[in-house]
Short mmCIF file of N, CA and C in Angstrom, two decimals:
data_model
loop_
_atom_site.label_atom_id
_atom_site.label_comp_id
_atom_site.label_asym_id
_atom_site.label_seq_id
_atom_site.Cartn_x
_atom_site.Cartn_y
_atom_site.Cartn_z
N UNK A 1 -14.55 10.38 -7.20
CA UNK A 1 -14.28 11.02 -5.92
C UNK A 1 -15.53 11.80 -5.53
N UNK A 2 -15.93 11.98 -4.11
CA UNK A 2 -16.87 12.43 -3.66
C UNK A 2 -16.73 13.09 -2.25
N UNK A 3 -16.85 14.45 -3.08
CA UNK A 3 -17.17 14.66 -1.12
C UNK A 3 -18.47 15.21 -0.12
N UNK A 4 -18.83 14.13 0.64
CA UNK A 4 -19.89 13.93 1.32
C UNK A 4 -19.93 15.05 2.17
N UNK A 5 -19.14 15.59 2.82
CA UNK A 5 -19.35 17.07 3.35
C UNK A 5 -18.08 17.70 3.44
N UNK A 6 -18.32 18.82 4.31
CA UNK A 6 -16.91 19.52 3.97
C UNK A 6 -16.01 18.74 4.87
N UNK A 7 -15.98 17.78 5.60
CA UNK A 7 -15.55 16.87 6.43
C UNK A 7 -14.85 15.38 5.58
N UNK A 8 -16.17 14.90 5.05
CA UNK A 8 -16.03 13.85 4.79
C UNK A 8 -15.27 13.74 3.15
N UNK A 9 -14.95 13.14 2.83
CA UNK A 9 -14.60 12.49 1.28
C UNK A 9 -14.49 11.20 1.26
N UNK A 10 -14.85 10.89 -0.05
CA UNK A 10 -14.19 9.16 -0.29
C UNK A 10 -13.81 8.85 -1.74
N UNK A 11 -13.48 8.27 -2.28
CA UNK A 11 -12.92 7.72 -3.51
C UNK A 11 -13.04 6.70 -3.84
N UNK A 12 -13.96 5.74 -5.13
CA UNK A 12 -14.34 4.14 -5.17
C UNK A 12 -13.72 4.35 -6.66
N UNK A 13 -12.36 3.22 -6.82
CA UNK A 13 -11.85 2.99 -7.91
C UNK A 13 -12.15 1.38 -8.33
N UNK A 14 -13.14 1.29 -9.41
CA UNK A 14 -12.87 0.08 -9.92
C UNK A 14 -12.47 -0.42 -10.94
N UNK A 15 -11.26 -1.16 -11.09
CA UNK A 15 -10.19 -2.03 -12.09
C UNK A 15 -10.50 -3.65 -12.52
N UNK A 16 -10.54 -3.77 -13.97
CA UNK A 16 -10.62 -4.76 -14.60
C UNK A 16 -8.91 -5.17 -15.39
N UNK A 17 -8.25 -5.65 -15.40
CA UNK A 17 -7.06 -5.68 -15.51
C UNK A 17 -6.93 -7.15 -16.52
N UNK A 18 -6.07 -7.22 -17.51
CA UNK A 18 -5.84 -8.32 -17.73
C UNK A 18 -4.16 -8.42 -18.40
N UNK A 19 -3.58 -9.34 -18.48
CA UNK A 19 -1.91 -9.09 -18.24
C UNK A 19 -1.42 -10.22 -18.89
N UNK A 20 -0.68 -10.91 -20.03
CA UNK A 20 -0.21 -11.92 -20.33
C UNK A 20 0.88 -11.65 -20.17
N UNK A 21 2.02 -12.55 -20.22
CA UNK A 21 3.48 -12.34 -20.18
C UNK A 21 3.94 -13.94 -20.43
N UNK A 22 4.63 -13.60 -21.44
CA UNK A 22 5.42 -15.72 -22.13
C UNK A 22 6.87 -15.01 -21.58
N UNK A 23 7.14 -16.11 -21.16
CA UNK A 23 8.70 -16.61 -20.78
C UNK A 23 9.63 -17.32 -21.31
N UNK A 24 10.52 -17.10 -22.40
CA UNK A 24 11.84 -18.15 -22.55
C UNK A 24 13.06 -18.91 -21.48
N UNK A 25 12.49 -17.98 -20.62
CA UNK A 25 13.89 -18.23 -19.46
C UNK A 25 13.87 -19.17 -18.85
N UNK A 26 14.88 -20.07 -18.70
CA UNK A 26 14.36 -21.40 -17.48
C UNK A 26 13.99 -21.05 -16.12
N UNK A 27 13.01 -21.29 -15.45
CA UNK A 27 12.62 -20.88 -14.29
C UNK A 27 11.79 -20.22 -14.12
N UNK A 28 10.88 -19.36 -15.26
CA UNK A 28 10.12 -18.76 -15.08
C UNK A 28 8.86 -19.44 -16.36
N UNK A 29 7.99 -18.68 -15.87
CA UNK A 29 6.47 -19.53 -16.60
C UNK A 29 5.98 -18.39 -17.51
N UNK A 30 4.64 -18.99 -18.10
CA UNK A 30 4.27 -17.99 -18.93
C UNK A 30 2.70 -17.97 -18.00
N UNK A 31 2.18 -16.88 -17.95
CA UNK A 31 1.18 -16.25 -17.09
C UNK A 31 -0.06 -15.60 -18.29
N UNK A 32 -1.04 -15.59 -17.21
CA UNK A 32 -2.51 -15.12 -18.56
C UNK A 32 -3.29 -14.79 -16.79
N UNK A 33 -3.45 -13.78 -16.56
CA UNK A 33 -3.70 -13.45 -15.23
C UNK A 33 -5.11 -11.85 -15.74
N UNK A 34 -5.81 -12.01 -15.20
CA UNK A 34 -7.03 -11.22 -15.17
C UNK A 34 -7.40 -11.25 -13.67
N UNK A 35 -8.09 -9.87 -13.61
CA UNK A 35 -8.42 -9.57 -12.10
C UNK A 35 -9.38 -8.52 -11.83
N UNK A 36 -10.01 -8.54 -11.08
CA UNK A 36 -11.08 -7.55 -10.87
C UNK A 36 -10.98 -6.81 -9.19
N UNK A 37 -10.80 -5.50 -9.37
CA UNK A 37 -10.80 -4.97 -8.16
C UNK A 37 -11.04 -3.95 -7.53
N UNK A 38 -11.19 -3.38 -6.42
CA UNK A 38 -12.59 -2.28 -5.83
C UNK A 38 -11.86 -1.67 -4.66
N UNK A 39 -11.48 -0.78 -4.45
CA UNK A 39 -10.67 0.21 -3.38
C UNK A 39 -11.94 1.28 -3.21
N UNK A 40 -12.48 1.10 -2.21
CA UNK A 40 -13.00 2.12 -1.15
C UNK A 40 -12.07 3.37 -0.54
N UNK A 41 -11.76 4.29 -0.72
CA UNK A 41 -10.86 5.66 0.39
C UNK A 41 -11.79 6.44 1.16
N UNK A 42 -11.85 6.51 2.19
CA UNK A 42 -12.46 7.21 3.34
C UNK A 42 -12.03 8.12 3.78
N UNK A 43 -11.80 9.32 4.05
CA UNK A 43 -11.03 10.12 4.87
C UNK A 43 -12.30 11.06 5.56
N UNK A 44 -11.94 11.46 6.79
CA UNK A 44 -12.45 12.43 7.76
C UNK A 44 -11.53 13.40 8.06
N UNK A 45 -11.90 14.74 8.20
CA UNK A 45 -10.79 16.13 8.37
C UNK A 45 -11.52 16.37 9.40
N UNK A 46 -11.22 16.18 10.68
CA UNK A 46 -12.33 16.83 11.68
C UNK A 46 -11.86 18.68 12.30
N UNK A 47 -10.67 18.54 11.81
CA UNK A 47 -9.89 20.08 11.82
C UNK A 47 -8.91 20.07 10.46
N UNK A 48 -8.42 21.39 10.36
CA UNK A 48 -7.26 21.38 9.15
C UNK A 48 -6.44 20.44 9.36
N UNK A 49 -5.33 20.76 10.02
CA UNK A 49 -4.43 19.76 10.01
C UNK A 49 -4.37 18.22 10.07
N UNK A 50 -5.26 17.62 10.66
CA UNK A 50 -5.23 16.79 10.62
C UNK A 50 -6.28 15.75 9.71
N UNK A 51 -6.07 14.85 9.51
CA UNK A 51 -6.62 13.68 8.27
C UNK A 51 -7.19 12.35 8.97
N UNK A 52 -7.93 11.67 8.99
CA UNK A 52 -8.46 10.44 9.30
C UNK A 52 -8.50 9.66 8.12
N UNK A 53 -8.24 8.56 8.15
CA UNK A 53 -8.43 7.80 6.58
C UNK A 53 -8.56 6.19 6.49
N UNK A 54 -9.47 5.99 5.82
CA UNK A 54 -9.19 4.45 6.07
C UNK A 54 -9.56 3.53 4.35
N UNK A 55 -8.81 2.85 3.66
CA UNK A 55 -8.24 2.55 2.58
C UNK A 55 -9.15 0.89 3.03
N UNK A 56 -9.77 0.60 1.86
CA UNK A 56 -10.09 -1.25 2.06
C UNK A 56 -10.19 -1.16 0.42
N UNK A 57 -9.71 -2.89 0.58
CA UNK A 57 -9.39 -2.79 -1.16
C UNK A 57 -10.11 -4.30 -1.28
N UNK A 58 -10.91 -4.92 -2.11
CA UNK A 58 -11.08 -6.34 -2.39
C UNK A 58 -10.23 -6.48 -3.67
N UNK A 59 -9.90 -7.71 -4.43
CA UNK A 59 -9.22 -8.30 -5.31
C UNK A 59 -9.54 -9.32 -5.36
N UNK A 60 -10.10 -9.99 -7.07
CA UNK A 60 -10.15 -11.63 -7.23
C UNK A 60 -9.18 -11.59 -8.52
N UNK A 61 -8.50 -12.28 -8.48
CA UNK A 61 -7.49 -12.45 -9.61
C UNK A 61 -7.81 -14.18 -9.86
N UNK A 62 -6.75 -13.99 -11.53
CA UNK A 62 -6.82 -15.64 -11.86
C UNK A 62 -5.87 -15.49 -12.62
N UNK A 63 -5.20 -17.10 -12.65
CA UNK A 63 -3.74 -17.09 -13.56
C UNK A 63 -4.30 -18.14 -13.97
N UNK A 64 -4.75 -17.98 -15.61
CA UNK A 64 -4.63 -19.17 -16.34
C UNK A 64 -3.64 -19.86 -17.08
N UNK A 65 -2.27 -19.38 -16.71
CA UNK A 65 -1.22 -20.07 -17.20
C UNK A 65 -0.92 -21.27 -16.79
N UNK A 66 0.47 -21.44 -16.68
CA UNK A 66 1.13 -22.94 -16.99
C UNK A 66 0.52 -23.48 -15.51
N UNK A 67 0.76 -22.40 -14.80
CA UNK A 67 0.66 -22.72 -13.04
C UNK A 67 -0.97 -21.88 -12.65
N UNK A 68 -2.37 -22.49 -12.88
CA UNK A 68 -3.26 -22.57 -12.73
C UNK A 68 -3.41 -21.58 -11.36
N UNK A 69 -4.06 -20.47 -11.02
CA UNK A 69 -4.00 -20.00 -9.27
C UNK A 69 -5.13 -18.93 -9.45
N UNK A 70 -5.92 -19.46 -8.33
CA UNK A 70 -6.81 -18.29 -8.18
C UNK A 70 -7.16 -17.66 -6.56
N UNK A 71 -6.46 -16.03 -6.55
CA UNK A 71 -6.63 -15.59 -5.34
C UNK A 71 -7.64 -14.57 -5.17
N UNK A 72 -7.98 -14.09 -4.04
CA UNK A 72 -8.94 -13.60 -3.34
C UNK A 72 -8.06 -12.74 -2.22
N UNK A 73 -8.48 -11.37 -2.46
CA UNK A 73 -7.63 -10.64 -1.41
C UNK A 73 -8.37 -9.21 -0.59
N UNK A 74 -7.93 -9.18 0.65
CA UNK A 74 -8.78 -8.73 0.95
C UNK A 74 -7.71 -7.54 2.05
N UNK A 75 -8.03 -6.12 2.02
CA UNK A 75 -6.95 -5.42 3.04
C UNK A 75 -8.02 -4.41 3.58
N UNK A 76 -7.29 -4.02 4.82
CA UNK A 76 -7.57 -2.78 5.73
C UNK A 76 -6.54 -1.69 6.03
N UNK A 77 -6.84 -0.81 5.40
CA UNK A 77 -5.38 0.21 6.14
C UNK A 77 -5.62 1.67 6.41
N UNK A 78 -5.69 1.73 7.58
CA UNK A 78 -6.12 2.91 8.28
C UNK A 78 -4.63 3.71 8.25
N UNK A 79 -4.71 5.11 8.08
CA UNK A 79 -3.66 6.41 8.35
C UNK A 79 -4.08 7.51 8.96
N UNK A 80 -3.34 7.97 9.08
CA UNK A 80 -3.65 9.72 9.77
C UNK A 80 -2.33 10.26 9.16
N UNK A 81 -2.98 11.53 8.69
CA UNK A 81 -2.00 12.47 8.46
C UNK A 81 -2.22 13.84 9.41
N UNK A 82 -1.17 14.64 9.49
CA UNK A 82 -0.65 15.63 10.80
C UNK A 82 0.10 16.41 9.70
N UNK A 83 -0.39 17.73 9.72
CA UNK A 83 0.23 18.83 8.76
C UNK A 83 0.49 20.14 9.57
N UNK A 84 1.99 20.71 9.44
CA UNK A 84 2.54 21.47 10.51
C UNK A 84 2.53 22.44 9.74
N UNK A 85 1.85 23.29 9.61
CA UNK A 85 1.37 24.51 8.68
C UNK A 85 2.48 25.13 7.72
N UNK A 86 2.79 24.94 6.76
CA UNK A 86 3.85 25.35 6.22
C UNK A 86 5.32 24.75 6.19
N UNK A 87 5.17 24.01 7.16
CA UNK A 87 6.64 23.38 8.16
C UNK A 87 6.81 22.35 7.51
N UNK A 88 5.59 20.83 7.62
CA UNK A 88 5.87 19.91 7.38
C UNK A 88 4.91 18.77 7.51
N UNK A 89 5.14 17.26 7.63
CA UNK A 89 3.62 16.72 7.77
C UNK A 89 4.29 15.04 8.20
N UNK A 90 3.17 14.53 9.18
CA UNK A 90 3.54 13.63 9.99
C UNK A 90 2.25 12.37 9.40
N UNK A 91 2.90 11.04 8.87
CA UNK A 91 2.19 10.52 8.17
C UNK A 91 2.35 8.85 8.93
N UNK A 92 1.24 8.29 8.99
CA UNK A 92 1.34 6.99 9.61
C UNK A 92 0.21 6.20 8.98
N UNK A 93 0.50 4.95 8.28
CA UNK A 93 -0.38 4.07 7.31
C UNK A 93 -0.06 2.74 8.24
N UNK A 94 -0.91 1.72 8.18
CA UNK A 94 -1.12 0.59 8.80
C UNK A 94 -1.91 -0.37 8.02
N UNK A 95 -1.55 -1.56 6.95
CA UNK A 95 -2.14 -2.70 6.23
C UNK A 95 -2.18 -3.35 6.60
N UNK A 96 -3.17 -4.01 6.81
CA UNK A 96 -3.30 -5.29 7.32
C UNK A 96 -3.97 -6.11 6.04
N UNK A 97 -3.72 -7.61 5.50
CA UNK A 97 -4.46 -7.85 4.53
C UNK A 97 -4.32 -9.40 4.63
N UNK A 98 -5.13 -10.43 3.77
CA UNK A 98 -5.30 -11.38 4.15
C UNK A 98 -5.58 -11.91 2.38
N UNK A 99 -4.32 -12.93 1.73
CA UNK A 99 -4.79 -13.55 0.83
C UNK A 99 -4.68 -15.30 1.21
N UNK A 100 -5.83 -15.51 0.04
CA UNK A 100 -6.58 -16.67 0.12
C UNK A 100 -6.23 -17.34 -1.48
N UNK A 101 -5.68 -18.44 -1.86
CA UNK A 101 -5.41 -19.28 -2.50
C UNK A 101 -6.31 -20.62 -2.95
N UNK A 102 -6.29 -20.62 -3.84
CA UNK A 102 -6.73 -21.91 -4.61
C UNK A 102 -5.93 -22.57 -5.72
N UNK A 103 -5.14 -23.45 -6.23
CA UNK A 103 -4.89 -24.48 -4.40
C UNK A 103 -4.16 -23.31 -3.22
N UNK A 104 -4.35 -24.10 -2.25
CA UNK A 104 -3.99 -23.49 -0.64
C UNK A 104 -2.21 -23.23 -0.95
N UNK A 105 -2.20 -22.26 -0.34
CA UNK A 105 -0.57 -21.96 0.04
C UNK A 105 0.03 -21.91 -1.57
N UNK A 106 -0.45 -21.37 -2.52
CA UNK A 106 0.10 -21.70 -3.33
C UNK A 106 1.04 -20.22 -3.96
N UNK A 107 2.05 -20.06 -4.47
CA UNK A 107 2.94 -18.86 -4.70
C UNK A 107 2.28 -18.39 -5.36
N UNK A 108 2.17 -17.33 -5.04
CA UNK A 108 1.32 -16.59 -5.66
C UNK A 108 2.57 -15.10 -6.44
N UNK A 109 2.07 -14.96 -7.80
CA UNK A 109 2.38 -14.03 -9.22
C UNK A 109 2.59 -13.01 -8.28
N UNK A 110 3.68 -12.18 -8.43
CA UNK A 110 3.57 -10.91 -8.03
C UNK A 110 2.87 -9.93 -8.45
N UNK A 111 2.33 -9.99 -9.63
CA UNK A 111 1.40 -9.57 -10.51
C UNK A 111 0.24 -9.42 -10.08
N UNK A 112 -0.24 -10.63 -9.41
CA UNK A 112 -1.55 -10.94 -9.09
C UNK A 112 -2.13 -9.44 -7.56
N UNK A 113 -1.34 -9.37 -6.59
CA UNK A 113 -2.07 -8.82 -5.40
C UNK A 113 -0.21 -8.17 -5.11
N UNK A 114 0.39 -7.60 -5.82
CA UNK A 114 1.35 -6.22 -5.58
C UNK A 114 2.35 -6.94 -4.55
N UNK A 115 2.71 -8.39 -4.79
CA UNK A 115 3.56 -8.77 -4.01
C UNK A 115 3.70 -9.03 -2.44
N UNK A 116 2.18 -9.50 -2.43
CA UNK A 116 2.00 -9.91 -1.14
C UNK A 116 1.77 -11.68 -1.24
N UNK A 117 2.22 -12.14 0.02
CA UNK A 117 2.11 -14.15 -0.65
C UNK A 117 0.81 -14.71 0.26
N UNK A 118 0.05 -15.68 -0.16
CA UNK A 118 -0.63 -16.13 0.49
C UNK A 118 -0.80 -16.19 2.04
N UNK A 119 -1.61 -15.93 2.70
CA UNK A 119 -1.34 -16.20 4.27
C UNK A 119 -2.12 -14.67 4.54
N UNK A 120 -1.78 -13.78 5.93
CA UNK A 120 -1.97 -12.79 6.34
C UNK A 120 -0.53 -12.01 6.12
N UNK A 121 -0.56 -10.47 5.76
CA UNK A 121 0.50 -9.62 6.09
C UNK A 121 0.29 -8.47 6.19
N UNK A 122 1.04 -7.86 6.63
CA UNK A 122 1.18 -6.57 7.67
C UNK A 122 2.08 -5.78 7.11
N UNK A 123 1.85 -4.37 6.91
CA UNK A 123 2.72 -3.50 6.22
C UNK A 123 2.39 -1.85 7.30
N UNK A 124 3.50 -1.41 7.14
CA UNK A 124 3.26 -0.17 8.05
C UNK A 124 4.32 0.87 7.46
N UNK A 125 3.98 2.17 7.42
CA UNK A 125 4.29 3.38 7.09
C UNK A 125 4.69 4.25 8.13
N UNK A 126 5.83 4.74 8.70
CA UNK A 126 5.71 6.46 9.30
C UNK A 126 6.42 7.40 9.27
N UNK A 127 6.25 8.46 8.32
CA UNK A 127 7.27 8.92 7.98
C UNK A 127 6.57 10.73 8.17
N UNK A 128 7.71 11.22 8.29
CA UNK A 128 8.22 12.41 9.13
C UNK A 128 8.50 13.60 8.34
N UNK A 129 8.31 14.69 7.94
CA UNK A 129 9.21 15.74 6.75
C UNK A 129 8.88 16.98 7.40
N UNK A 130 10.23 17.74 7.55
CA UNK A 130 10.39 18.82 8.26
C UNK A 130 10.97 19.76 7.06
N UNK A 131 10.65 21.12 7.14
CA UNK A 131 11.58 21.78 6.59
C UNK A 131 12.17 22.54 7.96
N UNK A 132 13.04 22.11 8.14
CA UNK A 132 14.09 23.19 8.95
C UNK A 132 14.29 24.28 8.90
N UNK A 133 14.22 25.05 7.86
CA UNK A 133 14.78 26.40 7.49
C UNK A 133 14.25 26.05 6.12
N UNK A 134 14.05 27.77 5.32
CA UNK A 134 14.11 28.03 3.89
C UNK A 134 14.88 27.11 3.01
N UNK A 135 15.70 27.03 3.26
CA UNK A 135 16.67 26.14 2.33
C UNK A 135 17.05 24.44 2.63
N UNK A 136 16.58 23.71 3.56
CA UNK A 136 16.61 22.50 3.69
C UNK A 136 15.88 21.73 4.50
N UNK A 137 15.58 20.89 3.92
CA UNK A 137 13.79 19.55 4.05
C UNK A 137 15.16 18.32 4.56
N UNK A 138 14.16 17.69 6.47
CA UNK A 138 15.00 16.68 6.95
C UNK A 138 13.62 15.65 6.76
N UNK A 139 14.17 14.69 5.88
CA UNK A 139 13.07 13.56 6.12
C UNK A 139 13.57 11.86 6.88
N UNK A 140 12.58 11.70 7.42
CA UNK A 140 12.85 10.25 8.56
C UNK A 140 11.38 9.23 8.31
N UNK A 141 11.86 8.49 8.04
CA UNK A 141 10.96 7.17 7.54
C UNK A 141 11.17 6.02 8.25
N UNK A 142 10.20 5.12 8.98
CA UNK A 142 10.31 3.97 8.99
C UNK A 142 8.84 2.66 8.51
N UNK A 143 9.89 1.98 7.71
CA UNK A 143 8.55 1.16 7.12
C UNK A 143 8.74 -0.48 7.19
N UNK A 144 7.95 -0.82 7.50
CA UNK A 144 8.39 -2.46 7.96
C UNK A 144 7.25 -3.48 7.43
N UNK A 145 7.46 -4.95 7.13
CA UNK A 145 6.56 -5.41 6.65
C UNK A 145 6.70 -7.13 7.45
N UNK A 146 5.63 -7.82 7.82
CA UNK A 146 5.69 -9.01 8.08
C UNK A 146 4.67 -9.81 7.21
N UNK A 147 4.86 -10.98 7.14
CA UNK A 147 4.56 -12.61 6.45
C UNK A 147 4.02 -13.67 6.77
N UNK A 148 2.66 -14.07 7.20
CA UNK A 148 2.65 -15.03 8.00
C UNK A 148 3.87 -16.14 7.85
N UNK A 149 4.49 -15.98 6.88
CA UNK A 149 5.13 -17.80 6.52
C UNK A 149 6.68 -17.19 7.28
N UNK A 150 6.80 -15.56 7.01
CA UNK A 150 8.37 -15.76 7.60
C UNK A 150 8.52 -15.27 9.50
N UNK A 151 9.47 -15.74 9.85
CA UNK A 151 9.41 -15.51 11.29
C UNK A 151 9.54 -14.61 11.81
N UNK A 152 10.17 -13.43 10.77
CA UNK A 152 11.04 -11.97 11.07
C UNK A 152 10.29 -11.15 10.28
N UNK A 153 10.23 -10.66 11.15
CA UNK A 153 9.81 -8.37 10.49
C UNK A 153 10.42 -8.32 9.90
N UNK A 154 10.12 -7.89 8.89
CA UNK A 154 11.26 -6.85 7.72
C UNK A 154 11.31 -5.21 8.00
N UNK A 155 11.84 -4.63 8.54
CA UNK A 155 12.22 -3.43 8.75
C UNK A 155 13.07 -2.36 8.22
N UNK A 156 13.03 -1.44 8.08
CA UNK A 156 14.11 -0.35 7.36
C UNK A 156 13.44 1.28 7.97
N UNK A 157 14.49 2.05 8.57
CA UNK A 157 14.70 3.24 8.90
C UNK A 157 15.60 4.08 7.86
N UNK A 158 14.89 5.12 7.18
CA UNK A 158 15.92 5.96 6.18
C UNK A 158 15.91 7.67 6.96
N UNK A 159 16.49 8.03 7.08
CA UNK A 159 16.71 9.38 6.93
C UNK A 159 17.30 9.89 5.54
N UNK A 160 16.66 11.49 5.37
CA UNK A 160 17.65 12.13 4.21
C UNK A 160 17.37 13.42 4.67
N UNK A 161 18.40 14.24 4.17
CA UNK A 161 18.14 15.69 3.73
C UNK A 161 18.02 15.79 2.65
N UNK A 162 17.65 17.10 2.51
CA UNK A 162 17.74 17.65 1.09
C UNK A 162 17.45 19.31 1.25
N UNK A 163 17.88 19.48 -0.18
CA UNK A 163 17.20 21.31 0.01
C UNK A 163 15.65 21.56 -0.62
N UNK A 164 15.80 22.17 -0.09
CA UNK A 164 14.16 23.20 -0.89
C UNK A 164 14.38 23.82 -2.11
N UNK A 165 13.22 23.13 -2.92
CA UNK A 165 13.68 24.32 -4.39
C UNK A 165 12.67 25.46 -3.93
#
């Protein structure tokens, strides 16, 4: 982690990963998956409260198991965070990412790139946390995700309360 001024910061994490897993079960395979990968974090504070940020991650993975696959992944995801001094904080993330297959279209390990499938997809964050009063926090979330391959948004809205310890 580094911070470039009292403004700026960034964070460069790099991961070498390697993962076997054998399978008895019918339907599932046995996997030998290694991967190498590089997350850039950016953020700008141009005042307190508020946050600028922008997240890019590369990924090359490989599955030398039963089912041979080698992907290449690549994301963008810009946020802003909004902090209500004491009160609460207003948070909005936006992924955009793009994996690439060898062979083409091929299912790709959840293992491999955090459960995203070949093609382009889109993931989005915005979520809300208030404390109301001393004694109870209202939180409101909505987070949705699309697929190039499926036709429909995946969507979900949660609210909760809770109290304050």
């Amino acid at each position: 982690q580094s911070q470039v001024s009292q403004k700026i910061s960034s964070q460069l994490d790099l991961q070498r990963r390697s993962e076997v897993k054998e399978s008895n079960v019918a339907g599932r395979y046995n996997k030998n998956i290694s991967s190498n990968e590089m997350t850039l974090d950016v953020s700008y504070r141009p005042r307190q409260p508020l946050e600028l940020a922008l997240k890019t991650r590369y990924a090359r993975a490989r599955d030398r198991g039963e089912r041979p696959i080698d992907v290449d992944f690549f994301a963008l995801a810009p946020r802003v965070n909004y902090s209500f001094r004491g009160k609460g904080r207003l948070r909005v993330e936006i992924e955009i990412n793009q994996v690439d297959t060898k062979p083409a279209n091929a299912d790709v390990p959840y293992e491999m790139v955090s459960g995203n499938r070949s093609g382009t997809n889109l993931r989005w964050i915005a979520s809300f946390d208030y404390n109301v009063s001393r004694y109870l926090r209202s939180s409101l979330s909505w987070n949705g995700r699309y697929r190039s391959e499926e036709p429909r948004v995946s969507k979900t809205w949660r609210t909760r309360w809770s109290r304050n310890h």
